[in-house]
Coordinates of C-alpha atoms in Angstrom, one line a residue:
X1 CA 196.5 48.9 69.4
X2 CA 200.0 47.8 69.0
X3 CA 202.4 45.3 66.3
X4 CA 204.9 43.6 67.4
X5 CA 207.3 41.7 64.5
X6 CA 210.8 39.2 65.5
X7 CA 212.3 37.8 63.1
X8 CA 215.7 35.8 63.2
X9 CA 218.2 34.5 60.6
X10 CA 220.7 31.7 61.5
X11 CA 223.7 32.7 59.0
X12 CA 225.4 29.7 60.2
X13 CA 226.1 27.3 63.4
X14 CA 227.9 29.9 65.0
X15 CA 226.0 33.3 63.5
X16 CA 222.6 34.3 64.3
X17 CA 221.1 37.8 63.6
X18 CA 218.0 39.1 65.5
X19 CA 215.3 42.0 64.4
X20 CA 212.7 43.2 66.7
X21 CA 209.7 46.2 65.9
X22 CA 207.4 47.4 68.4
X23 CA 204.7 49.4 67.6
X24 CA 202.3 50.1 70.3
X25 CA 199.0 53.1 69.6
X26 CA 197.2 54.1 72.9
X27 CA 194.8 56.7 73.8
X28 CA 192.5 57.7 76.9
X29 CA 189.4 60.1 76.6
X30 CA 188.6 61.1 80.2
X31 CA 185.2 63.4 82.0
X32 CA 185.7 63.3 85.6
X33 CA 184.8 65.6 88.1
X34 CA 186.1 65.1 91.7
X35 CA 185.3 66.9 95.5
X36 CA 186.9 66.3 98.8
X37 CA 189.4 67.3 100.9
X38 CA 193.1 67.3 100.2
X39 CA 195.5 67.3 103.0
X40 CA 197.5 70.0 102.5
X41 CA 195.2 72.4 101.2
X42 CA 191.7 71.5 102.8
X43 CA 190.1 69.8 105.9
X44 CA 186.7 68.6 107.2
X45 CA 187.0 70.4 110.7
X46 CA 186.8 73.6 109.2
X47 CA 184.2 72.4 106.3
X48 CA 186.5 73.6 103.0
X49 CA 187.0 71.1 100.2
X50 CA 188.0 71.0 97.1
X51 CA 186.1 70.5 93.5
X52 CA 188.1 69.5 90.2
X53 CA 186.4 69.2 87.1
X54 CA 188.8 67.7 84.2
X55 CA 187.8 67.0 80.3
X56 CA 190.9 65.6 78.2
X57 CA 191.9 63.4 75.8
X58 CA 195.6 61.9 75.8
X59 CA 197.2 60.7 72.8
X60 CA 200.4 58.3 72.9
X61 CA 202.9 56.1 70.6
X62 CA 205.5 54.2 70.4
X63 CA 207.8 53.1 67.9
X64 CA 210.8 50.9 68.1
X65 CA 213.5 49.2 66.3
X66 CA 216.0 46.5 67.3
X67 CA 219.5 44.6 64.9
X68 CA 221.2 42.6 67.4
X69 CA 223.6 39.6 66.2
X70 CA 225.8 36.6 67.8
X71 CA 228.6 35.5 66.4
X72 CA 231.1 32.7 67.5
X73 CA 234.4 31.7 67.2
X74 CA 235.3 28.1 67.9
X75 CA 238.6 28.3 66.0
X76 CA 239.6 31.2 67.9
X77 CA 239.2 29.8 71.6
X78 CA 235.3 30.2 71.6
X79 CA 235.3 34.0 71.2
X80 CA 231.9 35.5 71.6
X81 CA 230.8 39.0 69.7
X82 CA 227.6 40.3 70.4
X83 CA 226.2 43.8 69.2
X84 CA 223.0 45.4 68.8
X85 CA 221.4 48.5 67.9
X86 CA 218.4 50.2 68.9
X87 CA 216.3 53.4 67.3
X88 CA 212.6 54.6 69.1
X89 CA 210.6 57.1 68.7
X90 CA 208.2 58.3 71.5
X91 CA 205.4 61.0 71.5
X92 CA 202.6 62.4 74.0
X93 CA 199.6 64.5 73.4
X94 CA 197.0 66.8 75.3
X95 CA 195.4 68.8 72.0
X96 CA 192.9 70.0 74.7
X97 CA 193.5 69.4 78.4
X98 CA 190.7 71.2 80.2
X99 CA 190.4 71.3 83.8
X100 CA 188.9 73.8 86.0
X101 CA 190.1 73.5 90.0
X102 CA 188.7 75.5 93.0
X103 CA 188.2 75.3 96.6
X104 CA 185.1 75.9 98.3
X105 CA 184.6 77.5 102.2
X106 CA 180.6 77.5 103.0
X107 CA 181.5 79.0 106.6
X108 CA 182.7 81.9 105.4
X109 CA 180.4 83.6 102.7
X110 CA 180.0 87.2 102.8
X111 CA 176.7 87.5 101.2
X112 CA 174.7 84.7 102.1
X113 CA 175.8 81.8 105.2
X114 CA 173.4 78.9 103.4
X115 CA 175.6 79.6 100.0
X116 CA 179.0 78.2 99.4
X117 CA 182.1 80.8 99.2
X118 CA 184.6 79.6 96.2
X119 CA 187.9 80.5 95.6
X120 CA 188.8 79.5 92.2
X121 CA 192.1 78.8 90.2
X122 CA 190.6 79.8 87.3
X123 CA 189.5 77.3 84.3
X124 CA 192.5 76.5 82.5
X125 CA 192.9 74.8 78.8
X126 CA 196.2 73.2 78.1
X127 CA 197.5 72.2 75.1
X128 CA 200.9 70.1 75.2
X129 CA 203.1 68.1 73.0
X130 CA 206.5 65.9 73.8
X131 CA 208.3 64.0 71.1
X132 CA 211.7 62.0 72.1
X133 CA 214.1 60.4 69.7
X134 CA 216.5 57.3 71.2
X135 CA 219.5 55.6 69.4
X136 CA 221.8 53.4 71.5
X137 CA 224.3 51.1 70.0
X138 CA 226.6 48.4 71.7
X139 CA 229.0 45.8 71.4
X140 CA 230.6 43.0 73.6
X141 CA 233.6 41.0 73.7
X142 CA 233.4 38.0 75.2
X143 CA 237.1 35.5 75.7
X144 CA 236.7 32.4 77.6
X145 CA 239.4 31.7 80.3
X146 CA 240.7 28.5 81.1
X147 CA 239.4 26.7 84.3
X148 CA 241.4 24.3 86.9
X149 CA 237.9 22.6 87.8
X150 CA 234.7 21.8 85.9
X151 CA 233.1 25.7 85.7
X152 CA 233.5 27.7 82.8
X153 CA 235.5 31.1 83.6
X154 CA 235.5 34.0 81.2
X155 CA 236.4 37.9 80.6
X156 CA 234.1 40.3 79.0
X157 CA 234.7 43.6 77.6
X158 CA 232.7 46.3 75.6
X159 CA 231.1 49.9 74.4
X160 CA 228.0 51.7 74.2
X161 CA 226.6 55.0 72.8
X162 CA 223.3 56.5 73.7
X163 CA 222.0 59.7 71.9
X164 CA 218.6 61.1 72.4
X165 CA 216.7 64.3 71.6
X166 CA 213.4 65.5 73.2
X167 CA 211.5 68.4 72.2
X168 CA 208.4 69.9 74.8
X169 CA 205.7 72.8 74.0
X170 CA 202.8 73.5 75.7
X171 CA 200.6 76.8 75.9
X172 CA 197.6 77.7 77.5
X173 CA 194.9 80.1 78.2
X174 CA 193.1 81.0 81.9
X175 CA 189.6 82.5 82.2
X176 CA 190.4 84.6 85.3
X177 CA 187.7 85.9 87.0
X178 CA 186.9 89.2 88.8
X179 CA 186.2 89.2 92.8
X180 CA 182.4 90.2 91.5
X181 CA 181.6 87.4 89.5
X182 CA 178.8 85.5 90.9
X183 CA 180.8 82.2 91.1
X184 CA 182.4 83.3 94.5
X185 CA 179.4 83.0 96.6
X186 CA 177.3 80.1 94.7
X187 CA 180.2 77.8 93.5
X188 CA 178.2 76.4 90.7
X189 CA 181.3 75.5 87.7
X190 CA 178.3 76.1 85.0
X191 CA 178.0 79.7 85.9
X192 CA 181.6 80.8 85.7
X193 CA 181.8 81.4 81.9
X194 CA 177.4 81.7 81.4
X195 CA 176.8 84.0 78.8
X196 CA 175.2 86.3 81.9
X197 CA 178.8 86.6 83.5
X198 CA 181.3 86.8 80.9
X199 CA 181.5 90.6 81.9
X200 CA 183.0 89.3 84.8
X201 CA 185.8 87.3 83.0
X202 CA 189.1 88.5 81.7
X203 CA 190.3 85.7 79.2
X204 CA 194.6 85.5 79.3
X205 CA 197.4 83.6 78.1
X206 CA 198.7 81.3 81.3
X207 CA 202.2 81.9 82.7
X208 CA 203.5 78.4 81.8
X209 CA 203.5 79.0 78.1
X210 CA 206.8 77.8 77.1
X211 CA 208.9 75.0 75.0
X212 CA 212.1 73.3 75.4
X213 CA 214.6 71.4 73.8
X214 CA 217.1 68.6 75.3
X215 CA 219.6 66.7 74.0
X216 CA 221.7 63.7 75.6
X217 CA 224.8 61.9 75.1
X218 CA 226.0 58.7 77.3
X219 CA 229.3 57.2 75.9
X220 CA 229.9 54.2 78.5
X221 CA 233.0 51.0 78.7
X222 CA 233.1 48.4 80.9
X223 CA 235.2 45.3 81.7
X224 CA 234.2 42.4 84.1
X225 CA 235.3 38.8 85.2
X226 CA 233.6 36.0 86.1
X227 CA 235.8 33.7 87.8
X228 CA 234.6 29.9 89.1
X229 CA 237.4 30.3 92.3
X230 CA 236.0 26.5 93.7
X231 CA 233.0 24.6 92.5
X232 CA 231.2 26.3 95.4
X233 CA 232.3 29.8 95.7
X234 CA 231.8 32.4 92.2
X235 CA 233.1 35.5 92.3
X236 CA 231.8 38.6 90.0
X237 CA 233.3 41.6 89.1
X238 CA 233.7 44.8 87.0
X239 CA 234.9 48.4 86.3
X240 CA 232.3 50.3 84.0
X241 CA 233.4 54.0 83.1
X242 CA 230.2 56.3 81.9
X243 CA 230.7 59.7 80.2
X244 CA 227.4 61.9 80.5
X245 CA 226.7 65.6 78.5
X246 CA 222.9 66.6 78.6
X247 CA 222.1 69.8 78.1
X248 CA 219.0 71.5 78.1
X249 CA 217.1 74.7 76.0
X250 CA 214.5 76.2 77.2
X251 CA 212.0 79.6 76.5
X252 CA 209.4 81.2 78.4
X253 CA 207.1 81.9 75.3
X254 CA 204.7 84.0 77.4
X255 CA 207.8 86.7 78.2
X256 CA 209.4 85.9 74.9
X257 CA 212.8 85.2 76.7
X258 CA 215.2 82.6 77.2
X259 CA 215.2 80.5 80.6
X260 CA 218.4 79.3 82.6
X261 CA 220.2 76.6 80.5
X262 CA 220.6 73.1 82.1
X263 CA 223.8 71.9 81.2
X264 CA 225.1 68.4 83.1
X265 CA 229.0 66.9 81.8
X266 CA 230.6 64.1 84.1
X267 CA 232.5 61.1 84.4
X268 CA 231.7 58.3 86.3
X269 CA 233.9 55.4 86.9
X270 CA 231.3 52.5 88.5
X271 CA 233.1 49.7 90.6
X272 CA 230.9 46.0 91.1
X273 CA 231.4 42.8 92.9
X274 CA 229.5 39.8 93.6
X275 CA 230.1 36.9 95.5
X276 CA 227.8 33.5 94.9
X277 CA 228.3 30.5 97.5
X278 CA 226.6 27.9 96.8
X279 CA 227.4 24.9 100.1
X280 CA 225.3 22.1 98.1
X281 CA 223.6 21.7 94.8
X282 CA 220.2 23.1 96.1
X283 CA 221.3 26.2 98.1
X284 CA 222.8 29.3 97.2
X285 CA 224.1 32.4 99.1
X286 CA 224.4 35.8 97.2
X287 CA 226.1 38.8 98.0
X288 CA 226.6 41.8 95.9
X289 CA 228.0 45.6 96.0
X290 CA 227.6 48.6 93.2
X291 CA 228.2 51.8 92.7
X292 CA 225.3 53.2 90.2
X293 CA 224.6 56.8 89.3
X294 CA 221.2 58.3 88.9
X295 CA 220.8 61.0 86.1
X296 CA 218.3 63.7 86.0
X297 CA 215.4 63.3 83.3
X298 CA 214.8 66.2 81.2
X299 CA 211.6 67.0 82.8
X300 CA 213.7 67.4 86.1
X301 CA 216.0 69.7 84.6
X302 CA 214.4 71.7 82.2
X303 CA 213.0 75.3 84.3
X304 CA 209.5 74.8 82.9
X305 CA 206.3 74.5 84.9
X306 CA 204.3 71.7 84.2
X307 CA 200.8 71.7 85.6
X308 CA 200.2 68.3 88.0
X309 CA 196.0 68.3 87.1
X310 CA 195.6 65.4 89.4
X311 CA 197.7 67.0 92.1
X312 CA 196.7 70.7 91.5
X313 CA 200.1 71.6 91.5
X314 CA 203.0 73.2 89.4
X315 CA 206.0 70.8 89.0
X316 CA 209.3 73.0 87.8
X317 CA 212.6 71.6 86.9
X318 CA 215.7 72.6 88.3
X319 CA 218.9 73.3 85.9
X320 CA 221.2 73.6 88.2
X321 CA 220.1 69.3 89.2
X322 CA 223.8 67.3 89.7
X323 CA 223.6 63.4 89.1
X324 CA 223.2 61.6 92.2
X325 CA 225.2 59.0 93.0
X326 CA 224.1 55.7 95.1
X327 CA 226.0 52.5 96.6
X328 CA 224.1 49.3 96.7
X329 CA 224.7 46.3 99.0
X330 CA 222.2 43.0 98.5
X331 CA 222.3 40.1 100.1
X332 CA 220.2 37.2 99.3
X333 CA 219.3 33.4 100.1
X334 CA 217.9 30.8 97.8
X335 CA 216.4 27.4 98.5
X336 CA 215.8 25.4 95.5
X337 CA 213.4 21.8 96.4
X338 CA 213.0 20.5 93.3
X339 CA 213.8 21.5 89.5
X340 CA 211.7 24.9 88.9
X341 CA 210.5 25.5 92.4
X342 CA 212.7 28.7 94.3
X343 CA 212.1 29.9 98.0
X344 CA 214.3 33.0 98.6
X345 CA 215.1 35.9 101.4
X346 CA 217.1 39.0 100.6
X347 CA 217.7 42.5 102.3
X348 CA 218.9 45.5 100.1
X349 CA 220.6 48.9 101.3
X350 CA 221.1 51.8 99.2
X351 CA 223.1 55.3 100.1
X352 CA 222.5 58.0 98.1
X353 CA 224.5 61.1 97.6
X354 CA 222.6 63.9 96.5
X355 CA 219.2 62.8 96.0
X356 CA 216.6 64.0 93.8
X357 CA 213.5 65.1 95.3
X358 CA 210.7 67.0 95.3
X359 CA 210.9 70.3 97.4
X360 CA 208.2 72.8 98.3
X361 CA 208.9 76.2 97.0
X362 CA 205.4 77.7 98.3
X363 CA 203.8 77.3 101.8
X364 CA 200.5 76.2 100.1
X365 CA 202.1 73.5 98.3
X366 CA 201.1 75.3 94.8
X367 CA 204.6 75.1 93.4
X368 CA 207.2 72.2 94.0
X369 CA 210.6 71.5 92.5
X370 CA 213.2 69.1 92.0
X371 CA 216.2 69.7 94.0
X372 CA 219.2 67.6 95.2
X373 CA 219.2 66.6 99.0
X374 CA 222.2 65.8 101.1
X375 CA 221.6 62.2 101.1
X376 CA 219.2 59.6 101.3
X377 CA 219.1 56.0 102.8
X378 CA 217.2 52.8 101.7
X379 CA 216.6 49.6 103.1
X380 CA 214.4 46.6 102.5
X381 CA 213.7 43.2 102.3
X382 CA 212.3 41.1 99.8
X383 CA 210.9 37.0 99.3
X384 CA 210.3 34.9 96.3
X385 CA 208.3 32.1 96.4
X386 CA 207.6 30.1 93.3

């Protein structure tokens, strides 16, 4: 379910003041239980495949408020203010995430050929909890600029602050099982914790128990032209300077001990330009370059394992994650026929220093991490009809 409240309040001709809530409720109760093969782990030539069963329920909300205003100065050369302000909060619950994952061999069974051979992961319950916190605050400055034809020129200044605050926990226990339990050679997910077999099972706390805490700050300035050079030719351009400092807590609960801080303080100064040519009244050419940075999240950087249920995998952050830092170039073309019809062609490139990816850190794929690569290209094209 969600409520969703705007309101507005025109304080004058020239003064206008916004508020926006969002409240949106959502929740999924899920029984599934999958088999097959999965490429990296299993395959039909040599007749293994994989069974998941998974029982959980997943709990998520959203709250968010917005102030914005306008204000204008006609008496003062048509001087623009705008600021807003913004405050979320964000959570995300397992309270019991059950899921019990193991792979299955029928060719090679040592007690029986006609039975199937298991090799579980044990039947693991999770429980996990994520709350995040958001405020972000800006203001703009906008001063009109006298034109020598009939387009309007203008300069455009401002600040912003972004704070936010996230705190993870998760624990979890694993039935592990003993080579002798009857599971291995009939594969049957009901017989693993039978009253008959619990002799066989050792009940433990799982090695991902562990919590952390993460805190960012993102202080950012920018200044930027637009400039009518000739009715036909529009040039756009900017200098934005962004200050980062995230840092990172966390604790392995299951050791009782602290784990690597992630700690990440930079400067970024981010250059843009964009050129718009437009020959005739229906047709418009569009060029633009950046420089953007790409921050880790704190799921990326935090040195926790997070259990991928659908994947079957371990995902661990890395603290030692730098920002990477990418250069756009777009080009575009766009037809207009008539008033509210478009037909556009573009091509985008992107080179990334430093990449953030997902690395392998065991041959069987079990455990994978985020890391930063070398560098990374991207290209594509894109059309719009409408």
């Amino acid at each position: 379910w969600g409520a969703l409240v705007n309101l507005a309040l025109e304080l004058s001709e020239d003064h206008d003041l916004k508020f926006n809530y969002l409240r949106v409720q959502s929740a999924s109760d899920e029984a599934s239980r999958g088999t097959g093969q999965q490429g990296d782990t299993t395959s039909v030539e040599d007749g293994t495949y994989m069974d998941q069963s998974v029982l959980n329920w997943t709990e998520r909300s959203l709250s968010y408020y917005q102030l914005a205003g306008e204000h204008r100065f006609p008496e003062l050369k048509d001087i623009r203010v705008d600021w807003g302000g913004a405050y979320s909060m964000t959570s995300q619950e397992d309270p019991d995430f059950r899921v019990f994952q193991f792979f299955s061999d029928p060719r090679n069974s040592s007690y029986n050929p006609n039975l199937t051979a298991s090799q579980p992961s044990s039947p693991t319950r999770y429980w996990r909890e994520l709350e995040e916190e958001n405020l972000s605050l800006r203001g703009d400055l906008t001063i009109p600029v006298p034109s020598y034809n009939d387009q309007e020129n203008f300069v455009k200044t401002g600040a912003a602050l972004n704070l936010s605050e996230r705190d993870y926990f998760q624990r979890g226990i694993s039935a592990l099982g003993t080579s002798a339990h009857p599971f291995n050679r009939a594969g049957d997910p009901n017989m693993w914790m039978a009253s008959t077999n619990l002799q066989y099972i050792n009940v433990r706390n799982f090695p991902a128990n562990a919590t952390y805490h993460g805190e960012q700050e993102i202080r950012a300035a920018c200044l930027m032209g637009d400039w009518a050079a000739f009715n036909w030719l529009r040039v756009v351009g900017g200098l934005r300077f962004e200050s980062t400092d995230l840092t990172v807590d966390s604790f392995n609960l299951t050791q009782n001990r602290p784990l690597s801080p992630g700690n990440l303080q930079q400067d970024d100064w981010m250059p843009a330009l964009s050129l718009a040519y437009q020959p005739r009244a229906d047709f418009e050419f569009r060029g633009s370059w950046s420089q953007t940075v790409v921050r880790p999240t704190y799921r990326e950087i935090a040195p926790v394992a997070i259990y991928d249920v659908f994947k079957g995998r371990s995902v661990l952050g890395n603290p030692n994650l730098q920002i990477a830092e990418s250069e756009n170039f777009d080009l575009r073309a766009s037809w207009y026929p008539r008033p509210g019809e478009l037909m556009s062609v573009g091509a985008f490139a992107k080179r990334i220093d430093q990449p953030i990816e997902l690395s392998a850190l065991t041959t069987d794929y079990s455990q994978i991490r985020y890391e930063n690569f070398d560098q990374a290209e991207v290209y594509g094209i894109e059309t719009e009809l409408l």
